[in-house]
PDB file of N, CA and C in Angstrom:
ATOM      1  N   MET A   8     -23.802 -73.911-106.905  1.00  0.00           N
ATOM      2  CA  MET A   8     -22.531 -73.897-107.635  1.00  0.00           C
ATOM      3  C   MET A   8     -22.226 -75.290-108.189  1.00  0.00           C
ATOM      4  N   SER A   9     -21.706 -75.312-109.407  1.00  0.00           N
ATOM      5  CA  SER A   9     -21.408 -76.598-110.029  1.00  0.00           C
ATOM      6  C   SER A   9     -19.955 -76.985-109.774  1.00  0.00           C
ATOM      7  N   ASN A  10     -19.663 -78.265-109.936  1.00  0.00           N
ATOM      8  CA  ASN A  10     -18.312 -78.764-109.704  1.00  0.00           C
ATOM      9  C   ASN A  10     -17.500 -78.820-110.989  1.00  0.00           C
ATOM     10  N   ASP A  11     -18.045 -78.287-112.083  1.00  0.00           N
ATOM     11  CA  ASP A  11     -17.357 -78.334-113.378  1.00  0.00           C
ATOM     12  C   ASP A  11     -16.164 -77.389-113.378  1.00  0.00           C
ATOM     13  N   HIS A  12     -14.957 -77.957-113.506  1.00  0.00           N
ATOM     14  CA  HIS A  12     -13.759 -77.130-113.491  1.00  0.00           C
ATOM     15  C   HIS A  12     -13.205 -76.888-114.890  1.00  0.00           C
ATOM     16  N   SER A  13     -13.885 -77.373-115.923  1.00  0.00           N
ATOM     17  CA  SER A  13     -13.373 -77.200-117.278  1.00  0.00           C
ATOM     18  C   SER A  13     -13.427 -75.737-117.693  1.00  0.00           C
ATOM     19  N   HIS A  14     -14.396 -74.992-117.138  1.00  0.00           N
ATOM     20  CA  HIS A  14     -14.505 -73.566-117.460  1.00  0.00           C
ATOM     21  C   HIS A  14     -14.181 -72.708-116.239  1.00  0.00           C
ATOM     22  N   ALA A  15     -13.546 -73.310-115.257  1.00  0.00           N
ATOM     23  CA  ALA A  15     -13.273 -72.610-114.003  1.00  0.00           C
ATOM     24  C   ALA A  15     -12.570 -71.258-114.191  1.00  0.00           C
ATOM     25  N   PRO A  16     -11.510 -71.161-114.996  1.00  0.00           N
ATOM     26  CA  PRO A  16     -10.818 -69.869-115.142  1.00  0.00           C
ATOM     27  C   PRO A  16     -11.751 -68.766-115.609  1.00  0.00           C
ATOM     28  N   ASN A  17     -12.584 -69.059-116.608  1.00  0.00           N
ATOM     29  CA  ASN A  17     -13.512 -68.058-117.134  1.00  0.00           C
ATOM     30  C   ASN A  17     -14.555 -67.691-116.093  1.00  0.00           C
ATOM     31  N   LEU A  18     -15.132 -68.685-115.434  1.00  0.00           N
ATOM     32  CA  LEU A  18     -16.157 -68.424-114.422  1.00  0.00           C
ATOM     33  C   LEU A  18     -15.553 -67.689-113.234  1.00  0.00           C
ATOM     34  N   TYR A  19     -14.321 -68.041-112.890  1.00  0.00           N
ATOM     35  CA  TYR A  19     -13.660 -67.385-111.764  1.00  0.00           C
ATOM     36  C   TYR A  19     -13.452 -65.906-112.086  1.00  0.00           C
ATOM     37  N   ALA A  20     -13.004 -65.615-113.311  1.00  0.00           N
ATOM     38  CA  ALA A  20     -12.793 -64.227-113.723  1.00  0.00           C
ATOM     39  C   ALA A  20     -14.109 -63.460-113.680  1.00  0.00           C
ATOM     40  N   LYS A  21     -15.187 -64.105-114.153  1.00  0.00           N
ATOM     41  CA  LYS A  21     -16.502 -63.452-114.128  1.00  0.00           C
ATOM     42  C   LYS A  21     -16.933 -63.228-112.686  1.00  0.00           C
ATOM     43  N   GLY A  22     -16.644 -64.177-111.816  1.00  0.00           N
ATOM     44  CA  GLY A  22     -16.987 -64.049-110.402  1.00  0.00           C
ATOM     45  C   GLY A  22     -16.265 -62.864-109.779  1.00  0.00           C
ATOM     46  N   ILE A  23     -14.998 -62.681-110.134  1.00  0.00           N
ATOM     47  CA  ILE A  23     -14.219 -61.556-109.609  1.00  0.00           C
ATOM     48  C   ILE A  23     -14.862 -60.250-110.040  1.00  0.00           C
ATOM     49  N   LEU A  24     -15.234 -60.157-111.319  1.00  0.00           N
ATOM     50  CA  LEU A  24     -15.847 -58.931-111.834  1.00  0.00           C
ATOM     51  C   LEU A  24     -17.187 -58.689-111.166  1.00  0.00           C
ATOM     52  N   CYS A  25     -17.970 -59.750-111.002  1.00  0.00           N
ATOM     53  CA  CYS A  25     -19.292 -59.611-110.373  1.00  0.00           C
ATOM     54  C   CYS A  25     -19.140 -59.194-108.913  1.00  0.00           C
ATOM     55  N   ASN A  26     -18.196 -59.806-108.206  1.00  0.00           N
ATOM     56  CA  ASN A  26     -17.980 -59.465-106.804  1.00  0.00           C
ATOM     57  C   ASN A  26     -17.465 -58.040-106.670  1.00  0.00           C
ATOM     58  N   ALA A  27     -16.610 -57.620-107.596  1.00  0.00           N
ATOM     59  CA  ALA A  27     -16.083 -56.258-107.556  1.00  0.00           C
ATOM     60  C   ALA A  27     -17.212 -55.262-107.784  1.00  0.00           C
ATOM     61  N   ALA A  28     -18.082 -55.563-108.740  1.00  0.00           N
ATOM     62  CA  ALA A  28     -19.213 -54.683-109.038  1.00  0.00           C
ATOM     63  C   ALA A  28     -20.167 -54.639-107.853  1.00  0.00           C
ATOM     64  N   ALA A  29     -20.427 -55.799-107.264  1.00  0.00           N
ATOM     65  CA  ALA A  29     -21.335 -55.872-106.119  1.00  0.00           C
ATOM     66  C   ALA A  29     -20.733 -55.112-104.935  1.00  0.00           C
ATOM     67  N   GLY A  30     -19.433 -55.263-104.731  1.00  0.00           N
ATOM     68  CA  GLY A  30     -18.772 -54.573-103.637  1.00  0.00           C
ATOM     69  C   GLY A  30     -18.824 -53.063-103.841  1.00  0.00           C
ATOM     70  N   ALA A  31     -18.623 -52.618-105.080  1.00  0.00           N
ATOM     71  CA  ALA A  31     -18.659 -51.186-105.376  1.00  0.00           C
ATOM     72  C   ALA A  31     -20.076 -50.647-105.201  1.00  0.00           C
ATOM     73  N   ALA A  32     -21.063 -51.445-105.622  1.00  0.00           N
ATOM     74  CA  ALA A  32     -22.460 -51.018-105.517  1.00  0.00           C
ATOM     75  C   ALA A  32     -22.880 -50.969-104.049  1.00  0.00           C
ATOM     76  N   ALA A  33     -22.362 -51.929-103.263  1.00  0.00           N
ATOM     77  CA  ALA A  33     -22.723 -51.971-101.856  1.00  0.00           C
ATOM     78  C   ALA A  33     -21.949 -50.879-101.106  1.00  0.00           C
TER      79      ALA A  33
END
């Protein structure tokens, strides 16, 4: 994981979607 917070909101939103998809798949 990188420490770049300039794109944090976008990456965080993508992380939520990815985690939700992974949770649903699991």
